[in-house]
PDB file of C-alpha atoms and ligand atoms in Angstrom:
ATOM      1  CA  MET A   1       0.034   0.024   0.120  1.00 64.00           C
ATOM      2  CA  ALA A   2       1.731   3.401  -0.679  1.00 66.00           C
ATOM      3  CA  GLN A   3       0.050   7.119   0.644  1.00 63.00           C
ATOM      4  CA  ALA A   4       0.811  10.536   0.073  1.00 57.00           C
ATOM      5  CA  ASN A   5       3.744  11.666   2.441  1.00 56.00           C
ATOM      6  CA  GLY A   6       4.744  15.875   0.680  1.00 50.00           C
ATOM      7  CA  ALA A   7       2.254  15.558  -2.166  1.00 48.00           C
ATOM      8  CA  PRO A   8       3.339  18.891  -4.193  1.00 49.00           C
ATOM      9  CA  GLN A   9       1.297  21.631  -3.513  1.00 52.00           C
ATOM     10  CA  PRO A  10      -0.977  23.350  -6.499  1.00 52.00           C
ATOM     11  CA  GLY A  11       1.761  24.593  -8.845  1.00 50.00           C
ATOM     12  CA  ALA A  12       4.371  23.897  -8.261  1.00 49.00           C
ATOM     13  CA  ALA A  13       7.444  22.701 -10.484  1.00 51.00           C
ATOM     14  CA  PRO A  14       6.866  19.996 -12.569  1.00 53.00           C
ATOM     15  CA  SER A  15      10.241  18.935 -11.646  1.00 60.00           C
ATOM     16  CA  GLN A  16       8.903  18.610  -7.972  1.00 68.00           C
ATOM     17  CA  LEU A  17       9.380  15.051  -6.667  1.00 77.00           C
ATOM     18  CA  CYS A  18       6.611  13.695  -5.186  1.00 79.00           C
ATOM     19  CA  VAL A  19       8.065  11.574  -2.423  1.00 86.00           C
ATOM     20  CA  PHE A  20       5.356   7.967  -0.991  1.00 89.00           C
ATOM     21  CA  LYS A  21       5.426   5.991   1.582  1.00 89.00           C
ATOM     22  CA  LEU A  22       5.051   2.344   0.411  1.00 92.00           C
ATOM     23  CA  VAL A  23       4.291  -0.712   2.867  1.00 92.00           C
ATOM     24  CA  LEU A  24       4.176  -4.175   1.811  1.00 94.00           C
ATOM     25  CA  LEU A  25       2.228  -6.195   3.898  1.00 91.00           C
ATOM     26  CA  GLY A  26       1.016  -9.831   4.374  1.00 90.00           C
ATOM     27  CA  SER A  27       2.106 -13.571   5.993  1.00 89.00           C
ATOM     28  CA  GLY A  28       5.633 -14.166   6.605  1.00 86.00           C
ATOM     29  CA  SER A  29       7.437 -15.975   3.530  1.00 87.00           C
ATOM     30  CA  VAL A  30       5.498 -14.243   1.277  1.00 91.00           C
ATOM     31  CA  GLY A  31       8.267 -13.194  -0.607  1.00 93.00           C
ATOM     32  CA  LYS A  32       7.873  -9.165   0.761  1.00 93.00           C
ATOM     33  CA  SER A  33      11.725  -8.731   1.546  1.00 91.00           C
ATOM     34  CA  SER A  34      12.294 -10.300  -1.445  1.00 94.00           C
ATOM     35  CA  LEU A  35      10.501  -8.002  -3.767  1.00 96.00           C
ATOM     36  CA  ALA A  36      12.443  -5.356  -1.656  1.00 94.00           C
ATOM     37  CA  LEU A  37      15.573  -6.488  -2.496  1.00 93.00           C
ATOM     38  CA  ARG A  38      14.810  -7.581  -6.232  1.00 96.00           C
ATOM     39  CA  PHE A  39      13.385  -3.964  -6.661  1.00 95.00           C
ATOM     40  CA  VAL A  40      16.381  -2.203  -5.347  1.00 94.00           C
ATOM     41  CA  LYS A  41      18.917  -3.816  -5.408  1.00 94.00           C
ATOM     42  CA  ASP A  42      18.119  -6.613  -8.307  1.00 96.00           C
ATOM     43  CA  ASP A  43      19.137  -9.388  -5.712  1.00 95.00           C
ATOM     44  CA  PHE A  44      17.385 -12.325  -5.043  1.00 95.00           C
ATOM     45  CA  LYS A  45      18.509 -15.185  -2.066  1.00 90.00           C
ATOM     46  CA  SER A  46      16.708 -18.494  -1.410  1.00 85.00           C
ATOM     47  CA  ILE A  47      17.389 -19.327   2.675  1.00 73.00           C
ATOM     48  CA  LEU A  48      13.638 -19.892   3.919  1.00 63.00           C
ATOM     49  CA  PRO A  49      10.555 -22.185   3.034  1.00 59.00           C
ATOM     50  CA  THR A  50       8.268 -21.578   0.215  1.00 56.00           C
ATOM     51  CA  VAL A  51       5.707 -22.263   1.834  1.00 58.00           C
ATOM     52  CA  GLY A  52       2.012 -20.910   3.260  1.00 60.00           C
ATOM     53  CA  CYS A  53       0.439 -20.071  -0.712  1.00 84.00           C
ATOM     54  CA  LYS A  54      -3.729 -20.187   0.326  1.00 81.00           C
ATOM     55  CA  ASP A  55      -3.031 -19.610   3.848  1.00 87.00           C
ATOM     56  CA  SER A  56      -1.442 -15.976   2.818  1.00 86.00           C
ATOM     57  CA  PHE A  57      -4.017 -15.553   0.224  1.00 89.00           C
ATOM     58  CA  CYS A  58      -7.184 -15.427   2.966  1.00 90.00           C
ATOM     59  CA  ARG A  59      -5.019 -13.390   5.353  1.00 89.00           C
ATOM     60  CA  ALA A  60      -4.487 -10.570   2.806  1.00 89.00           C
ATOM     61  CA  GLN A  61      -8.541 -10.017   2.407  1.00 90.00           C
ATOM     62  CA  GLN A  62      -7.747  -9.455   6.680  1.00 90.00           C
ATOM     63  CA  TRP A  63      -5.724  -7.062   6.318  1.00 87.00           C
ATOM     64  CA  LEU A  64      -7.363  -5.670   3.877  1.00 89.00           C
ATOM     65  CA  LYS A  65      -9.728  -5.593   6.106  1.00 90.00           C
ATOM     66  CA  ASP A  66      -7.377  -3.348   8.451  1.00 90.00           C
ATOM     67  CA  LEU A  67      -6.936  -0.880   6.757  1.00 88.00           C
ATOM     68  CA  GLU A  68      -9.653  -0.143   6.403  1.00 88.00           C
ATOM     69  CA  LYS A  69     -10.578   0.384   9.583  1.00 91.00           C
ATOM     70  CA  GLU A  70      -7.540   3.010   9.395  1.00 89.00           C
ATOM     71  CA  PHE A  71      -7.933   4.966   6.125  1.00 88.00           C
ATOM     72  CA  LEU A  72     -10.694   6.874   4.181  1.00 86.00           C
ATOM     73  CA  PRO A  73     -11.359   5.217   0.629  1.00 79.00           C
ATOM     74  CA  GLY A  74      -9.211   6.705  -1.730  1.00 80.00           C
ATOM     75  CA  GLU A  75      -6.332   7.628   0.495  1.00 86.00           C
ATOM     76  CA  VAL A  76      -3.932   4.965   0.145  1.00 92.00           C
ATOM     77  CA  VAL A  77      -3.155   2.984  -3.309  1.00 95.00           C
ATOM     78  CA  VAL A  78      -3.216  -0.703  -2.665  1.00 95.00           C
ATOM     79  CA  MET A  79      -2.223  -3.403  -4.380  1.00 97.00           C
ATOM     80  CA  LEU A  80      -2.688  -7.010  -4.476  1.00 96.00           C
ATOM     81  CA  VAL A  81       0.179  -9.209  -5.352  1.00 96.00           C
ATOM     82  CA  GLY A  82       0.417 -13.072  -5.542  1.00 95.00           C
ATOM     83  CA  ASN A  83       3.913 -13.776  -5.901  1.00 95.00           C
ATOM     84  CA  LYS A  84       5.869 -16.977  -7.125  1.00 94.00           C
ATOM     85  CA  VAL A  85       4.742 -17.306  -9.673  1.00 95.00           C
ATOM     86  CA  ASP A  86       7.334 -19.171 -10.379  1.00 95.00           C
ATOM     87  CA  LEU A  87       6.015 -21.847  -8.326  1.00 92.00           C
ATOM     88  CA  GLY A  88       3.285 -22.550 -10.806  1.00 85.00           C
ATOM     89  CA  GLU A  89       2.080 -26.212 -10.570  1.00 85.00           C
ATOM     90  CA  LYS A  90       1.707 -26.026  -6.701  1.00 88.00           C
ATOM     91  CA  ARG A  91      -0.068 -22.996  -7.128  1.00 89.00           C
ATOM     92  CA  GLU A  92      -3.402 -22.709  -4.630  1.00 91.00           C
ATOM     93  CA  VAL A  93      -4.699 -19.629  -5.606  1.00 93.00           C
ATOM     94  CA  THR A  94      -5.753 -19.166  -9.702  1.00 94.00           C
ATOM     95  CA  PHE A  95      -5.182 -15.929 -11.790  1.00 96.00           C
ATOM     96  CA  GLU A  96      -8.565 -15.169 -11.847  1.00 97.00           C
ATOM     97  CA  ASP A  97      -9.777 -15.618  -7.992  1.00 95.00           C
ATOM     98  CA  GLY A  98      -6.868 -13.473  -7.156  1.00 95.00           C
ATOM     99  CA  LYS A  99      -7.852 -10.826 -10.258  1.00 97.00           C
ATOM    100  CA  GLU A 100     -11.618 -11.415  -8.951  1.00 97.00           C
ATOM    101  CA  PHE A 101     -11.163 -10.263  -5.193  1.00 95.00           C
ATOM    102  CA  ALA A 102      -8.559  -7.719  -6.414  1.00 96.00           C
ATOM    103  CA  GLU A 103     -10.953  -6.450  -8.893  1.00 96.00           C
ATOM    104  CA  ARG A 104     -14.545  -6.136  -6.264  1.00 94.00           C
ATOM    105  CA  GLN A 105     -12.168  -4.343  -3.686  1.00 92.00           C
ATOM    106  CA  ASN A 106     -11.128  -2.029  -6.353  1.00 92.00           C
ATOM    107  CA  LEU A 107      -6.967  -2.752  -5.496  1.00 95.00           C
ATOM    108  CA  LEU A 108      -4.651  -2.568  -8.436  1.00 97.00           C
ATOM    109  CA  PHE A 109      -3.230  -6.604  -9.098  1.00 98.00           C
ATOM    110  CA  MET A 110      -0.017  -8.297 -10.508  1.00 97.00           C
ATOM    111  CA  GLU A 111       1.231 -11.429 -10.166  1.00 97.00           C
ATOM    112  CA  THR A 112       5.010 -11.581  -9.136  1.00 98.00           C
ATOM    113  CA  SER A 113       7.923 -13.345  -9.225  1.00 97.00           C
ATOM    114  CA  ALA A 114      10.799 -11.993  -7.122  1.00 97.00           C
ATOM    115  CA  LYS A 115      13.134 -15.120  -7.988  1.00 96.00           C
ATOM    116  CA  LEU A 116      12.397 -14.803 -11.640  1.00 97.00           C
ATOM    117  CA  ASN A 117      12.129 -11.152 -11.422  1.00 98.00           C
ATOM    118  CA  HIS A 118       8.986 -11.107 -13.308  1.00 98.00           C
ATOM    119  CA  GLN A 119       7.217  -8.300 -13.366  1.00 98.00           C
ATOM    120  CA  VAL A 120       8.454  -6.847  -9.806  1.00 98.00           C
ATOM    121  CA  THR A 121       9.722  -3.891 -11.724  1.00 97.00           C
ATOM    122  CA  GLU A 122       5.997  -3.566 -13.021  1.00 98.00           C
ATOM    123  CA  ALA A 123       4.155  -4.157 -10.143  1.00 98.00           C
ATOM    124  CA  PHE A 124       6.243  -1.223  -8.400  1.00 96.00           C
ATOM    125  CA  SER A 125       5.724   1.234 -11.565  1.00 96.00           C
ATOM    126  CA  ALA A 126       2.058   0.707 -11.519  1.00 97.00           C
ATOM    127  CA  ILE A 127       1.474   1.670  -7.989  1.00 96.00           C
ATOM    128  CA  ALA A 128       4.230   4.871  -8.406  1.00 93.00           C
ATOM    129  CA  ARG A 129       1.497   5.610 -11.792  1.00 94.00           C
ATOM    130  CA  GLU A 130      -1.533   5.454  -9.905  1.00 94.00           C
ATOM    131  CA  LEU A 131       0.060   7.621  -7.119  1.00 92.00           C
ATOM    132  CA  LEU A 132       0.533  10.236  -9.827  1.00 89.00           C
ATOM    133  CA  GLN A 133      -2.848  10.312 -11.883  1.00 89.00           C
ATOM    134  CA  ARG A 134      -4.231  10.240  -7.723  1.00 88.00           C
ATOM    135  CA  GLU A 135      -2.862  13.652  -7.125  1.00 84.00           C
ATOM    136  CA  GLU A 136      -2.830  14.668 -10.705  1.00 83.00           C
ATOM    137  CA  ARG A 137      -6.484  15.118  -9.953  1.00 82.00           C
ATOM    138  CA  LYS A 138      -6.460  16.275  -6.884  1.00 78.00           C
ATOM    139  CA  GLU A 139      -4.196  19.258  -8.075  1.00 74.00           C
ATOM    140  CA  GLY A 140      -4.692  19.566 -12.148  1.00 68.00           C
ATOM    141  CA  PRO A 141      -2.780  17.780 -14.960  1.00 62.00           C
ATOM    142  CA  MET A 142       0.796  17.723 -14.844  1.00 60.00           C
ATOM    143  CA  PRO A 143       3.227  18.356 -18.147  1.00 58.00           C
ATOM    144  CA  PRO A 144       3.153  15.052 -20.036  1.00 57.00           C
ATOM    145  CA  GLN A 145       6.249  13.420 -18.895  1.00 55.00           C
ATOM    146  CA  GLY A 146       5.440   9.840 -19.882  1.00 54.00           C
ATOM    147  CA  ASP A 147       7.377   7.529 -17.140  1.00 55.00           C
ATOM    148  CA  ALA A 148      10.420   9.958 -16.890  1.00 52.00           C
ATOM    149  CA  ARG A 149       8.318  11.504 -13.865  1.00 55.00           C
ATOM    150  CA  LEU A 150       8.554   7.507 -12.217  1.00 58.00           C
ATOM    151  CA  ALA A 151      11.729   7.635 -11.533  1.00 62.00           C
ATOM    152  CA  LEU A 152      11.181   5.394  -8.373  1.00 60.00           C
ATOM    153  CA  GLY A 153      14.108   6.424  -6.283  1.00 55.00           C
ATOM    154  CA  ARG A 154      16.278   5.003  -9.669  1.00 47.00           C
ATOM    155  CA  GLY A 155      16.759   8.618 -10.890  1.00 43.00           C
ATOM    156  CA  PRO A 156      19.027  11.489 -11.016  1.00 42.00           C
ATOM    157  CA  ALA A 157      17.995  11.868  -7.451  1.00 43.00           C
ATOM    158  CA  GLY A 158      19.038   8.243  -6.351  1.00 43.00           C
ATOM    159  CA  GLN A 159      16.686   8.393  -3.232  1.00 48.00           C
ATOM    160  CA  ALA A 160      15.865   4.433  -2.699  1.00 50.00           C
ATOM    161  CA  LYS A 161      15.752   3.331   0.669  1.00 52.00           C
ATOM    162  CA  CYS A 162      15.057   0.221   1.616  1.00 50.00           C
ATOM    163  CA  CYS A 163      13.990  -1.146   5.761  1.00 49.00           C
ATOM    164  CA  ALA A 164      12.343  -4.247   4.613  1.00 46.00           C
ATOM    165  CA  HIS A 165      12.751  -7.502   6.912  1.00 46.00           C
TER     166      HIS A 165
HETATM  167  P1  LIG B   1       8.460 -12.845   3.424  1.00 88.67           P
HETATM  168  O1  LIG B   1       8.398 -12.907   5.105  1.00 88.67           O
HETATM  169  O2  LIG B   1       7.304 -12.026   3.329  1.00 88.67           O
HETATM  170  O3  LIG B   1       9.510 -10.865   3.957  1.00 88.67           O
HETATM  171  O4  LIG B   1       8.816 -13.331   2.741  1.00 88.67           O
HETATM  172  P2  LIG B   1      10.984 -13.415   1.942  1.00 88.67           P
HETATM  173  O5  LIG B   1      11.255 -12.234   1.300  1.00 88.67           O
HETATM  174  O6  LIG B   1      11.783 -13.588   3.209  1.00 88.67           O
HETATM  175  O7  LIG B   1      10.729 -15.145   1.573  1.00 88.67           O
HETATM  176  C1  LIG B   1      10.543 -15.924   2.085  1.00 88.67           C
HETATM  177  C2  LIG B   1      11.166 -17.650   1.390  1.00 88.67           C
HETATM  178  O8  LIG B   1      10.167 -17.404   0.072  1.00 88.67           O
HETATM  179  C3  LIG B   1      12.412 -17.682   0.675  1.00 88.67           C
HETATM  180  O9  LIG B   1      13.022 -18.254   0.967  1.00 88.67           O
HETATM  181  C4  LIG B   1      12.553 -16.938  -0.294  1.00 88.67           C
HETATM  182  O10 LIG B   1      13.909 -16.774  -1.109  1.00 88.67           O
HETATM  183  C5  LIG B   1      10.837 -17.065  -1.165  1.00 88.67           C
HETATM  184  N1  LIG B   1      10.673 -16.376  -2.172  1.00 88.67           N
HETATM  185  C6  LIG B   1      10.773 -15.291  -1.733  1.00 88.67           C
HETATM  186  N2  LIG B   1      10.167 -14.729  -3.300  1.00 88.67           N
HETATM  187  C7  LIG B   1      10.366 -15.843  -3.974  1.00 88.67           C
HETATM  188  C8  LIG B   1       9.330 -16.002  -5.127  1.00 88.67           C
HETATM  189  O11 LIG B   1       8.672 -15.059  -6.244  1.00 88.67           O
HETATM  190  N3  LIG B   1       9.356 -17.696  -5.512  1.00 88.67           N
HETATM  191  C9  LIG B   1      10.243 -18.287  -4.978  1.00 88.67           C
HETATM  192  N4  LIG B   1      10.138 -19.346  -6.084  1.00 88.67           N
HETATM  193  N5  LIG B   1      10.742 -18.099  -3.757  1.00 88.67           N
HETATM  194  C10 LIG B   1      10.455 -16.386  -3.506  1.00 88.67           C
HETATM  195 MG1  LIG B   2      10.508 -10.129   5.088  1.00 88.67          MG
END
């Protein structure tokens, strides 16, 4: 989930950085740290067993209820991520299950593999894009710059930070 923190003021210079908090929520061992490590350092470490799929999907639905208690509708961008798609033969939750749930709850949805670096950057980019679009809806359209605005801490500013455990 991601929330605005220091969003641009109306009329701000187009080059102004937008800063958002991004939190990875989910059961243990679903791959939160691995997604962050893959995205920030393009690295992957296999240490723990890779189990728990269906339970973690049910738990994700509970996480969402918890979030709804804390935030107003539309205050945060939430993406449901189905990680470890490389373990396809062991999957207990279908793509359709995830997509249907996400659509019902108005969440972004993506399936990823931190291991194979599949759709990881795309997932983070989709969240950033949605955050920018929401800011633009609030502040009025900004000059078109395509994905140049989605530096995600890897651009010249080089401010990527990761505190995942
Ligand atoms: P966290 O508890 O949610 O932070 O989960 P971790 O990132 O520590 O990952 C738990 C285990 O799952 C580790 O052994 C990872 O190597 C493994 N893992 C994470 N992502 C993937 C993935 O995309 N595919 C596979 N096969 N294993 C993964
Ligand atoms: Mg972790």
